Amino acid sequence: MATKHILIVPGDGIGQEVTAVGKKVLDKIAARFGHTFTYDEALVGHAAIEATGNPLPDETLTKMRASDAILFGAVGHPKYDNDPSAKVRPEQGLLKMRKELGLYANLRPIKLFDELLDASSIKPEILKGADILFFRELTGDIYFGDKGRKNNGDTAFDIAEYSRFEVERIARKAFEAARTRRKKLCSVDKANVIETSRLWREVIQKIAPEYPDIEVEHQFVDATAMLLIKDPRRFDVVVTANLFGDILTDEASQIAGSMGMLASASIGDGTGVYEPIHGSAHDITGKGVANPLASILSAALLLDISFGMKAESDAVIHAVDQVLKAGFRTRDIANAQTPADMIKGTDAIGEEVLNRI
Ligand code: NAD
């Protein structure tokens, strides 16, 4: 029996709708397993800009640092998508949060529930049983190095940088995760061409002997892009740099069929942040049709990773599986064969999950 303090940061658009359901799931787990979870709420993104002029107000950051874990929704608003010159933007809140909390590893479990095999654009016989855990480095690489223009603006450059320390700390997280799974680690780089990749590979090779139980494979990113679609079952844990990870994890999200199903964790040495991979989806905001399962599965990751509550986390995943097995779907994961009365809105499918915990 534990006491934990959770910060709910719904953000914008459907972030508000799905995070409310994720919180109910955490409440149900606390009641069912005899834990005490206390909550606070904070603003981020467009909602925070409207209220304070700042996409990540100091008050939010203080609350984040004081919590044991953060359940996050999404940030974004069409107003900014159509105005690339806006100086203050919702996603600045996201980037600043990652930097301030030292969230250097982004974890994305890619696992397809059997009932959704048909929802993917990949053939079911290739997909069935695929279960991958991505570790994307989040605070280095080409996103954070020097960037600029020269030659009167006709030439642009972005510098990619990694230190041994940065590679080693995420590599160790990935090795440790592989120990709890099928004991395979695939490190993805472009060491035939790129110097930061050569350092990346050197570091992985240096620490690999400390994990003799883990089978390590090095792959070039172009090969990984191809193999993810050709044979996703060959992967267990994958670790890669920020830019490669950005692209490969979106590619891999298609293995799971829908954006509305995928959860992620951003972790470092302090408070972890758990959020769906999807954005604020203003095309469906306020309609009550957003799929809350990614937020619910984010809550399951939070329980497992930040609180070490494996049984509680499994109970959430099992409940989601049971809801899908019973035939319930949200609109984004339904198909032509789904009976109309089995297509549920955000709160109704959330209730089905709660009933099965
Ligand atoms: P999006 O993920 O919001 O939506 C893409 C498509 O998937 C939309 O058609 C949407 O309706 C659908 N979708 C997404 N989540 C769904 C869910 N839970 N249930 C059902 N359908 C779902 O991406 P976008 O449209 O490119 O971006 C919208 C806004 O979100 C932008 O402002 C963007 O900057 C922001 N964004 C934020 C994050 C984040 O906060 N981490 C991530 C991506 C995009």
XYZ file of N, CA and C in Angstrom, residues 2-228:
681
model
N 0.673 2.080 -1.002
C 1.568 3.233 -1.143
C 0.765 4.522 -1.233
N 1.436 5.628 -0.902
C 0.834 6.947 -1.080
C 1.641 7.682 -2.138
N 0.985 8.156 -3.187
C 1.680 8.830 -4.291
C 0.918 10.078 -4.704
N 1.694 11.069 -5.176
C 1.084 12.311 -5.637
C 1.258 12.437 -7.151
N 0.142 12.536 -7.856
C 0.174 12.538 -9.329
C -0.294 13.895 -9.848
N 0.476 14.468 -10.786
C 0.058 15.727 -11.404
C -0.620 15.432 -12.738
N -1.834 15.963 -12.896
C -2.583 15.784 -14.149
C -2.395 17.058 -14.972
N -1.850 16.895 -16.192
C -1.597 18.050 -17.068
C -2.299 17.777 -18.404
N -3.588 18.136 -18.496
C -4.374 17.739 -19.678
C -3.953 18.466 -20.952
N -3.522 19.742 -20.838
C -3.118 20.483 -22.040
C -4.306 20.912 -22.871
N -4.243 20.634 -24.179
C -5.215 21.195 -25.128
C -6.053 20.130 -25.838
N -7.129 20.605 -26.477
C -7.946 19.768 -27.357
C -8.399 18.498 -26.671
N -8.241 17.358 -27.371
C -8.699 16.093 -26.771
C -7.812 15.671 -25.596
N -6.679 16.361 -25.386
C -5.864 16.089 -24.193
C -6.732 16.160 -22.942
N -7.627 17.151 -22.904
C -8.529 17.334 -21.757
C -9.450 16.118 -21.592
N -9.979 15.648 -22.726
C -10.990 14.579 -22.677
C -10.389 13.220 -22.293
N -9.234 12.906 -22.894
C -8.673 11.571 -22.648
C -7.974 11.485 -21.285
N -7.390 12.603 -20.840
C -6.678 12.575 -19.562
C -7.658 12.403 -18.398
N -8.866 12.952 -18.561
C -9.889 12.779 -17.518
C -10.193 11.289 -17.335
N -10.199 10.548 -18.438
C -10.469 9.105 -18.352
C -9.255 8.381 -17.741
N -8.054 8.791 -18.148
C -6.835 8.191 -17.574
C -6.809 8.351 -16.059
N -7.236 9.519 -15.584
C -7.244 9.767 -14.134
C -8.244 8.850 -13.419
N -9.408 8.643 -14.050
C -10.406 7.749 -13.428
C -9.832 6.341 -13.267
N -9.040 5.926 -14.254
C -8.429 4.596 -14.192
C -7.438 4.524 -13.024
N -6.658 5.580 -12.837
C -5.716 5.601 -11.704
C -6.477 5.528 -10.379
N -7.603 6.252 -10.314
C -8.445 6.232 -9.110
C -8.953 4.825 -8.822
N -9.388 4.165 -9.868
C -9.945 2.813 -9.703
C -8.862 1.857 -9.214
N -7.654 2.009 -9.760
C -6.528 1.161 -9.339
C -6.214 1.399 -7.859
N -6.217 2.684 -7.446
C -5.923 3.003 -6.044
C -6.942 2.311 -5.134
N -8.234 2.398 -5.517
C -9.285 1.800 -4.699
C -9.148 0.277 -4.662
N -8.854 -0.292 -5.816
C -8.823 -1.745 -5.948
C -7.619 -2.363 -5.223
N -6.469 -1.653 -5.227
C -5.236 -2.198 -4.644
C -4.872 -1.575 -3.291
N -5.746 -0.702 -2.784
C -5.522 -0.133 -1.450
C -4.441 0.940 -1.391
N -4.170 1.625 -2.508
C -3.201 2.728 -2.476
C -3.927 4.051 -2.260
N -3.149 5.079 -1.865
C -3.706 6.430 -1.796
C -3.012 7.275 -2.856
N -3.768 7.693 -3.863
C -3.220 8.609 -4.867
C -3.855 9.981 -4.640
N -3.015 11.018 -4.498
C -3.541 12.383 -4.439
C -3.195 13.061 -5.762
N -3.988 14.075 -6.127
C -3.827 14.696 -7.442
C -3.760 16.207 -7.346
N -3.069 16.774 -8.323
C -3.153 18.204 -8.543
C -3.256 18.363 -10.052
N -3.609 19.547 -10.515
C -3.742 19.764 -11.953
C -2.954 21.017 -12.333
N -2.413 21.069 -13.561
C -1.640 22.250 -13.977
C -1.832 22.501 -15.468
N -1.551 23.753 -15.859
C -1.754 24.186 -17.247
C -0.489 24.035 -18.076
N -0.675 23.736 -19.370
C 0.438 23.715 -20.313
C -0.115 24.024 -21.705
N 0.749 24.436 -22.621
C 0.354 24.617 -24.017
C -0.517 25.830 -24.256
N -1.456 25.705 -25.197
C -2.334 26.811 -25.546
C -3.147 27.264 -24.328
N -3.628 26.286 -23.561
C -4.426 26.610 -22.366
C -3.617 27.513 -21.432
N -2.317 27.231 -21.293
C -1.465 28.023 -20.400
C -1.162 29.392 -21.015
N -1.000 29.444 -22.331
C -0.744 30.739 -22.992
C -1.952 31.659 -22.790
N -3.147 31.107 -22.967
C -4.364 31.904 -22.802
C -4.467 32.464 -21.378
N -4.105 31.631 -20.398
C -4.273 32.038 -18.995
C -3.130 32.917 -18.502
N -1.898 32.661 -18.989
C -0.737 33.344 -18.382
C 0.219 33.957 -19.401
N 0.050 33.655 -20.690
C 0.977 34.145 -21.706
C 2.214 33.265 -21.852
N 2.308 32.198 -21.046
C 3.500 31.340 -21.031
C 3.073 29.874 -21.243
N 3.658 29.156 -22.233
C 3.218 27.775 -22.475
C 3.610 26.792 -21.368
N 4.585 27.169 -20.524
C 4.920 26.344 -19.353
C 5.168 27.275 -18.170
N 4.082 27.702 -17.508
C 4.233 28.657 -16.399
C 5.074 28.062 -15.267
N 5.743 28.947 -14.520
C 6.576 28.497 -13.397
C 5.776 27.650 -12.412
N 4.514 28.034 -12.225
C 3.679 27.291 -11.271
C 3.538 25.821 -11.707
N 3.396 25.607 -13.022
C 3.286 24.237 -13.543
C 4.572 23.475 -13.272
N 5.703 24.123 -13.549
C 7.000 23.478 -13.365
C 7.228 23.111 -11.892
N 6.840 24.016 -10.997
C 7.003 23.744 -9.560
C 6.150 22.535 -9.170
N 4.908 22.503 -9.672
C 4.027 21.363 -9.354
C 4.589 20.070 -9.945
N 5.186 20.167 -11.144
C 5.760 18.977 -11.785
C 6.878 18.397 -10.929
N 7.752 19.286 -10.444
C 8.903 18.827 -9.650
C 8.453 18.227 -8.322
N 7.282 18.687 -7.836
C 6.827 18.228 -6.520
C 5.999 16.941 -6.609
N 5.781 16.426 -7.828
C 4.913 15.250 -7.943
C 5.735 13.972 -8.133
N 5.101 12.822 -7.896
C 5.786 11.537 -8.073
C 5.718 11.073 -9.523
N 4.720 11.561 -10.267
C 4.595 11.215 -11.689
C 3.602 12.182 -12.324
N 3.694 12.303 -13.651
C 2.834 13.250 -14.366
C 2.057 12.519 -15.465
N 0.725 12.685 -15.444
C -0.091 12.174 -16.553
C -0.411 13.367 -17.448
N 0.077 13.298 -18.683
C 0.052 14.440 -19.594
C -0.921 14.143 -20.737
N -1.562 15.199 -21.255
C -2.475 15.009 -22.393
C -1.789 15.306 -23.705
N -2.011 16.494 -24.252
C -1.382 16.891 -25.523
C -1.387 18.407 -25.582
N -0.501 18.964 -26.399
C -0.540 20.415 -26.605
C -0.697 20.719 -28.084
N -1.296 21.872 -28.376
C -1.427 22.279 -29.776
C -2.751 22.955 -30.032
N -2.748 23.859 -31.023
C -3.970 24.564 -31.393
C -3.835 24.986 -32.850
N -4.920 24.888 -33.622
C -4.838 25.213 -35.059
C -4.318 26.630 -35.316
N -4.581 27.522 -34.370
C -4.156 28.910 -34.490
C -2.651 29.003 -34.785
N -1.874 28.131 -34.138
C -0.413 28.183 -34.284
C 0.046 27.347 -35.476
N -0.693 26.252 -35.771
C -0.298 25.389 -36.891
C -0.271 26.189 -38.187
N -1.182 27.162 -38.288
C -1.252 27.946 -39.524
C -0.437 29.229 -39.459
N 0.314 29.389 -38.364
C 1.109 30.612 -38.218
C 2.513 30.253 -37.713
N 3.370 29.774 -38.647
C 4.704 29.320 -38.224
C 5.554 30.430 -37.622
N 5.128 31.706 -37.806
C 5.967 32.796 -37.295
C 5.615 33.173 -35.850
N 4.555 32.564 -35.269
C 4.168 32.915 -33.889
C 5.347 32.689 -32.945
N 5.650 33.679 -32.137
C 6.845 33.606 -31.269
C 6.591 32.734 -30.038
N 5.391 32.826 -29.478
C 5.044 31.996 -28.324
C 4.142 30.875 -28.819
N 4.554 29.600 -28.586
C 3.845 28.469 -29.184
C 3.615 27.365 -28.143
N 2.506 26.641 -28.264
C 2.203 25.591 -27.276
C 3.326 24.556 -27.129
N 3.940 24.118 -28.271
C 4.940 23.037 -28.165
C 6.220 23.464 -27.467
N 6.406 24.813 -27.316
C 7.560 25.274 -26.522
C 7.421 24.768 -25.085
N 6.180 24.636 -24.639
C 5.928 24.135 -23.283
C 6.435 22.707 -23.133
N 6.220 21.920 -24.191
C 6.628 20.507 -24.187
C 8.152 20.389 -24.161
N 8.813 21.154 -25.040
C 10.280 21.081 -25.132
C 10.933 21.573 -23.844
N 10.371 22.661 -23.295
C 10.940 23.206 -22.059
C 10.755 22.206 -20.902
N 9.583 21.571 -20.867
C 9.334 20.580 -19.811
C 10.382 19.457 -19.878
N 10.646 18.953 -21.106
C 11.628 17.866 -21.256
C 12.999 18.299 -20.751
N 13.356 19.531 -21.101
C 14.678 20.038 -20.706
C 14.754 20.264 -19.192
N 13.738 20.945 -18.655
C 13.759 21.291 -17.226
C 13.714 20.049 -16.334
N 12.970 19.020 -16.773
C 12.858 17.819 -15.937
C 13.948 16.792 -16.280
N 14.814 17.132 -17.239
C 15.907 16.206 -17.610
C 15.378 14.890 -18.163
N 14.319 14.973 -18.994
C 13.699 13.745 -19.515
C 14.484 13.298 -20.753
N 15.481 12.473 -20.565
C 16.382 12.146 -21.682
C 16.001 10.874 -22.449
N 15.049 10.118 -21.917
C 14.680 8.878 -22.617
C 13.179 8.846 -22.871
N 12.820 8.622 -24.118
C 11.410 8.477 -24.474
C 11.154 7.008 -24.797
N 10.234 6.409 -24.050
C 9.933 4.986 -24.249
C 8.600 4.853 -24.959
N 8.590 4.045 -25.999
C 7.323 3.765 -26.676
C 7.149 2.273 -26.866
N 6.254 1.686 -26.092
C 5.961 0.277 -26.322
C 5.060 0.150 -27.551
N 5.440 -0.702 -28.476
C 4.639 -0.909 -29.688
C 4.142 -2.343 -29.638
N 2.877 -2.488 -29.300
C 2.335 -3.841 -29.180
C 0.920 -3.811 -29.716
N 0.624 -4.748 -30.562
C -0.703 -4.756 -31.161
C -1.599 -5.717 -30.395
N -2.740 -5.218 -29.940
C -3.720 -6.128 -29.342
C -4.259 -7.015 -30.480
N -4.362 -8.326 -30.225
C -4.762 -9.261 -31.288
C -6.058 -8.855 -31.979
N -6.974 -8.276 -31.190
C -8.288 -7.926 -31.748
C -8.181 -6.815 -32.794
N -7.044 -6.115 -32.815
C -6.920 -4.983 -33.743
C -6.016 -5.300 -34.929
N -5.723 -6.584 -35.124
C -4.835 -6.961 -36.237
C -5.301 -6.359 -37.560
N -6.630 -6.304 -37.732
C -7.171 -5.800 -39.005
C -7.041 -4.284 -39.149
N -6.808 -3.594 -38.028
C -6.784 -2.121 -38.089
C -5.471 -1.595 -38.671
N -4.467 -2.471 -38.771
C -3.177 -2.007 -39.283
C -3.126 -2.140 -40.801
N -2.255 -1.333 -41.398
C -2.101 -1.436 -42.848
C -1.119 -2.554 -43.216
N -0.556 -3.220 -42.200
C 0.389 -4.325 -42.458
C -0.369 -5.652 -42.324
N 0.070 -6.658 -43.114
C -0.643 -7.953 -43.102
C -0.628 -8.590 -41.705
N -1.780 -9.122 -41.253
C -1.860 -9.705 -39.903
C -0.803 -10.782 -39.653
N -0.499 -11.623 -40.661
C 0.449 -12.725 -40.413
C 1.873 -12.205 -40.155
N 2.171 -10.997 -40.615
C 3.488 -10.399 -40.357
C 3.503 -9.733 -38.978
N 2.342 -9.216 -38.589
C 2.244 -8.442 -37.350
C 2.038 -9.242 -36.085
N 1.302 -10.347 -36.210
C 0.827 -11.041 -35.003
C 1.998 -11.368 -34.066
N 1.915 -10.918 -32.841
C 2.961 -11.207 -31.855
C 4.051 -10.148 -31.789
N 4.035 -9.159 -32.674
C 5.066 -8.112 -32.614
C 4.970 -7.371 -31.278
N 6.101 -7.135 -30.651
C 6.135 -6.512 -29.326
C 7.491 -5.830 -29.176
N 7.505 -4.518 -29.426
C 8.776 -3.770 -29.469
C 8.748 -2.671 -28.402
N 9.887 -2.449 -27.771
C 10.000 -1.309 -26.859
C 11.103 -0.379 -27.372
N 10.680 0.811 -27.824
C 11.642 1.801 -28.328
C 12.176 2.667 -27.212
N 13.485 2.950 -27.247
C 14.110 3.975 -26.408
C 14.683 5.023 -27.342
N 14.018 6.175 -27.386
C 14.522 7.287 -28.205
C 15.191 8.309 -27.288
N 16.440 8.674 -27.612
C 17.130 9.709 -26.838
C 16.395 11.023 -27.093
N 16.247 11.866 -26.057
C 15.328 12.990 -26.196
C 15.947 14.372 -26.008
N 17.175 14.455 -25.549
C 17.680 15.795 -25.224
C 18.940 16.194 -25.994
N 19.370 15.367 -26.967
C 20.570 15.718 -27.728
C 20.300 15.696 -29.222
N 21.385 15.523 -30.003
C 21.281 15.362 -31.462
C 21.033 16.688 -32.184
N 20.617 16.589 -33.411
C 20.492 17.734 -34.312
C 19.452 18.765 -33.844
N 18.541 18.328 -32.942
C 17.498 19.243 -32.456
C 18.059 20.338 -31.545
N 19.165 20.006 -30.866
C 19.636 20.924 -29.825
C 20.983 21.574 -30.120
N 21.667 21.161 -31.205
C 22.967 21.745 -31.533
C 22.814 23.115 -32.186
N 23.963 23.736 -32.479
C 23.920 25.040 -33.161
C 23.200 24.910 -34.487
N 22.443 25.937 -34.835
C 21.764 25.940 -36.132
C 21.763 27.353 -36.669
N 21.678 27.492 -37.946
C 21.661 28.840 -38.479
C 21.739 28.880 -39.994
N 21.967 30.076 -40.498
C 22.078 30.305 -41.944
C 23.398 31.004 -42.241
N 23.934 30.779 -43.428
C 25.082 31.562 -43.878
C 24.910 31.828 -45.375
N 25.913 32.443 -45.971
C 25.807 32.805 -47.399
C 24.517 33.576 -47.692
N 24.317 34.642 -46.938
C 23.123 35.478 -47.129
C 21.823 34.695 -46.976
N 21.847 33.658 -46.152
C 20.630 32.892 -45.909
C 20.403 31.774 -46.917
N 21.305 31.623 -47.884
C 21.089 30.596 -48.908
C 21.604 29.220 -48.485
N 22.355 29.166 -47.387
C 22.835 27.888 -46.868
C 22.387 27.790 -45.414
N 21.873 26.598 -45.037
C 21.424 26.396 -43.652
C 22.202 25.239 -43.041
N 22.391 25.263 -41.723
C 23.083 24.149 -41.073
C 22.470 23.851 -39.707
N 22.562 22.570 -39.310
C 22.153 22.112 -37.978
C 23.250 21.174 -37.494
N 23.800 21.439 -36.343
C 24.891 20.605 -35.834
C 24.323 19.520 -34.918
N 24.714 18.261 -35.170
C 24.323 17.156 -34.295
C 25.457 16.893 -33.328
N 25.124 16.784 -32.036
C 26.157 16.518 -31.028
C 25.675 15.474 -30.029
N 26.580 14.567 -29.653
C 26.332 13.645 -28.539
C 27.585 13.497 -27.711
N 27.419 13.401 -26.414
C 28.571 13.102 -25.557
C 28.476 11.631 -25.146
N 29.622 11.070 -24.737
C 29.628 9.676 -24.246
C 28.598 9.502 -23.128
N 28.579 10.486 -22.217
C 27.682 10.438 -21.068
C 26.218 10.299 -21.530
N 25.849 11.110 -22.533
C 24.447 11.089 -22.988
C 24.074 9.741 -23.619
N 25.020 9.171 -24.366
C 24.716 7.878 -25.004
C 24.643 6.787 -23.938
N 25.608 6.837 -23.008
C 25.685 5.751 -22.030
C 24.455 5.694 -21.123
N 23.941 6.873 -20.713
C 22.821 6.834 -19.755
C 21.549 6.262 -20.384
N 21.310 6.543 -21.670
C 20.111 5.939 -22.280
C 20.379 4.478 -22.634
N 21.617 4.169 -23.034
C 21.944 2.776 -23.363
C 21.715 1.888 -22.136
N 22.127 2.368 -20.977
C 21.954 1.545 -19.768
C 20.475 1.297 -19.463
N 19.652 2.335 -19.659
C 18.195 2.150 -19.447
C 17.674 1.066 -20.392
N 18.149 1.093 -21.639
C 17.667 0.132 -22.639
C 18.157 -1.282 -22.314
N 19.426 -1.417 -21.921
C 19.947 -2.740 -21.534
C 19.134 -3.297 -20.369
N 18.862 -2.439 -19.379
C 18.127 -2.904 -18.194
C 16.710 -3.337 -18.557
N 16.085 -2.587 -19.486
C 14.733 -2.970 -19.914
C 14.769 -4.305 -20.660
N 15.819 -4.513 -21.468
C 15.924 -5.770 -22.233
C 15.988 -6.965 -21.275
N 16.609 -6.760 -20.117
C 16.712 -7.819 -19.098
C 15.353 -8.287 -18.619
N 14.369 -7.378 -18.625
C 13.047 -7.753 -18.128
C 12.163 -8.286 -19.256
N 12.715 -8.344 -20.493
C 11.915 -8.781 -21.646
C 12.576 -9.993 -22.314
N 12.743 -9.947 -23.633
C 13.262 -11.124 -24.342
C 14.788 -11.090 -24.504
N 15.424 -10.139 -23.828
C 16.892 -10.068 -23.733
C 17.591 -9.812 -25.060
N 16.943 -9.020 -25.910
C 17.568 -8.624 -27.174
C 17.586 -7.099 -27.259
N 18.718 -6.557 -27.669
C 18.808 -5.106 -27.829
C 19.326 -4.794 -29.226
N 18.592 -3.972 -29.947
C 19.033 -3.517 -31.261
C 19.385 -2.039 -31.146
N 20.643 -1.700 -31.402
C 21.064 -0.298 -31.376
C 21.112 0.203 -32.812
N 20.418 1.319 -33.051
C 20.260 1.813 -34.432
C 21.091 3.081 -34.618
N 21.897 3.111 -35.672
C 22.741 4.282 -35.941
C 23.003 4.390 -37.440
N 23.945 5.241 -37.791
C 24.370 5.354 -39.187
C 25.889 5.505 -39.135
N 26.507 4.507 -38.456
C 27.935 4.615 -38.119
C 28.842 4.514 -39.340
N 28.271 4.118 -40.478
C 29.097 4.084 -41.697
C 29.357 5.493 -42.247
N 28.566 6.477 -41.808
C 28.678 7.823 -42.372
C 28.815 8.928 -41.316
N 28.104 8.792 -40.195
C 27.940 9.928 -39.278
C 28.802 9.753 -38.025
N 29.526 10.794 -37.648
C 30.475 10.696 -36.530
C 29.766 10.478 -35.188
N 28.642 11.192 -34.964
C 27.936 10.971 -33.685
C 27.486 9.511 -33.598
N 27.157 8.908 -34.746
C 26.768 7.500 -34.758
C 27.952 6.588 -34.420
N 29.140 6.999 -34.885
C 30.331 6.188 -34.556
C 30.579 6.202 -33.048
N 30.399 7.362 -32.422
C 30.544 7.439 -30.959
C 29.455 6.594 -30.294
N 28.242 6.713 -30.823
C 27.094 5.957 -30.301
C 27.437 4.461 -30.255
N 27.930 3.941 -31.388
C 28.223 2.508 -31.484
C 29.368 2.119 -30.544
N 30.380 2.996 -30.479
C 31.535 2.746 -29.606
C 31.080 2.586 -28.141
N 30.180 3.481 -27.718
C 29.718 3.438 -26.324
C 28.932 2.158 -26.062
N 28.054 1.797 -26.993
C 27.237 0.582 -26.798
C 28.165 -0.641 -26.723
N 29.158 -0.684 -27.630
C 30.078 -1.828 -27.640
C 30.876 -1.900 -26.341
N 31.208 -0.726 -25.807
C 32.019 -0.694 -24.583
C 31.250 -1.219 -23.364
N 29.957 -0.871 -23.270
C 29.243 -1.302 -22.057
C 28.553 -2.660 -22.223
N 28.429 -3.146 -23.467
C 27.729 -4.420 -23.709
C 28.274 -5.582 -22.857
N 29.612 -5.703 -22.659
C 30.115 -6.824 -21.850
C 29.579 -6.838 -20.413
N 29.089 -5.678 -19.943
C 28.507 -5.649 -18.589
C 27.124 -6.305 -18.554
N 26.575 -6.566 -19.734
C 25.245 -7.206 -19.830
C 25.367 -8.467 -20.682
N 26.118 -9.475 -20.189
C 26.403 -10.663 -21.022
C 25.145 -11.452 -21.381
N 24.069 -11.255 -20.603
C 22.817 -11.979 -20.871
C 22.026 -11.346 -22.019
N 22.446 -10.188 -22.499
C 21.688 -9.493 -23.562
C 22.370 -9.691 -24.920
N 21.584 -10.113 -25.894
C 22.097 -10.268 -27.255
C 22.012 -8.902 -27.948
N 23.162 -8.362 -28.353
C 23.189 -7.004 -28.936
C 23.377 -7.074 -30.442
N 22.588 -6.272 -31.136
C 22.716 -6.181 -32.586
C 22.851 -4.694 -32.932
N 23.727 -4.362 -33.883
C 23.831 -2.984 -34.372
C 23.225 -2.949 -35.769
N 22.386 -1.944 -36.000
C 21.746 -1.843 -37.320
C 21.866 -0.418 -37.838
N 22.012 -0.293 -39.157
C 21.954 1.035 -39.758
C 20.493 1.449 -39.872
N 20.224 2.727 -39.690
C 18.838 3.201 -39.598
C 18.035 2.908 -40.862
N 18.676 2.931 -42.013
C 17.940 2.645 -43.248
C 17.455 1.196 -43.258
N 18.303 0.291 -42.738
C 17.892 -1.120 -42.676
C 16.754 -1.289 -41.677
N 16.835 -0.577 -40.546
C 15.778 -0.695 -39.528
C 14.438 -0.236 -40.098
N 14.467 0.866 -40.859
C 13.223 1.388 -41.436
C 12.548 0.320 -42.287
N 13.361 -0.445 -42.996
C 12.824 -1.499 -43.866
C 12.361 -2.715 -43.045
N 13.206 -3.133 -42.078
C 12.899 -4.355 -41.327
C 11.693 -4.210 -40.398
N 11.420 -2.986 -39.946
C 10.262 -2.769 -39.067
C 8.969 -3.181 -39.761
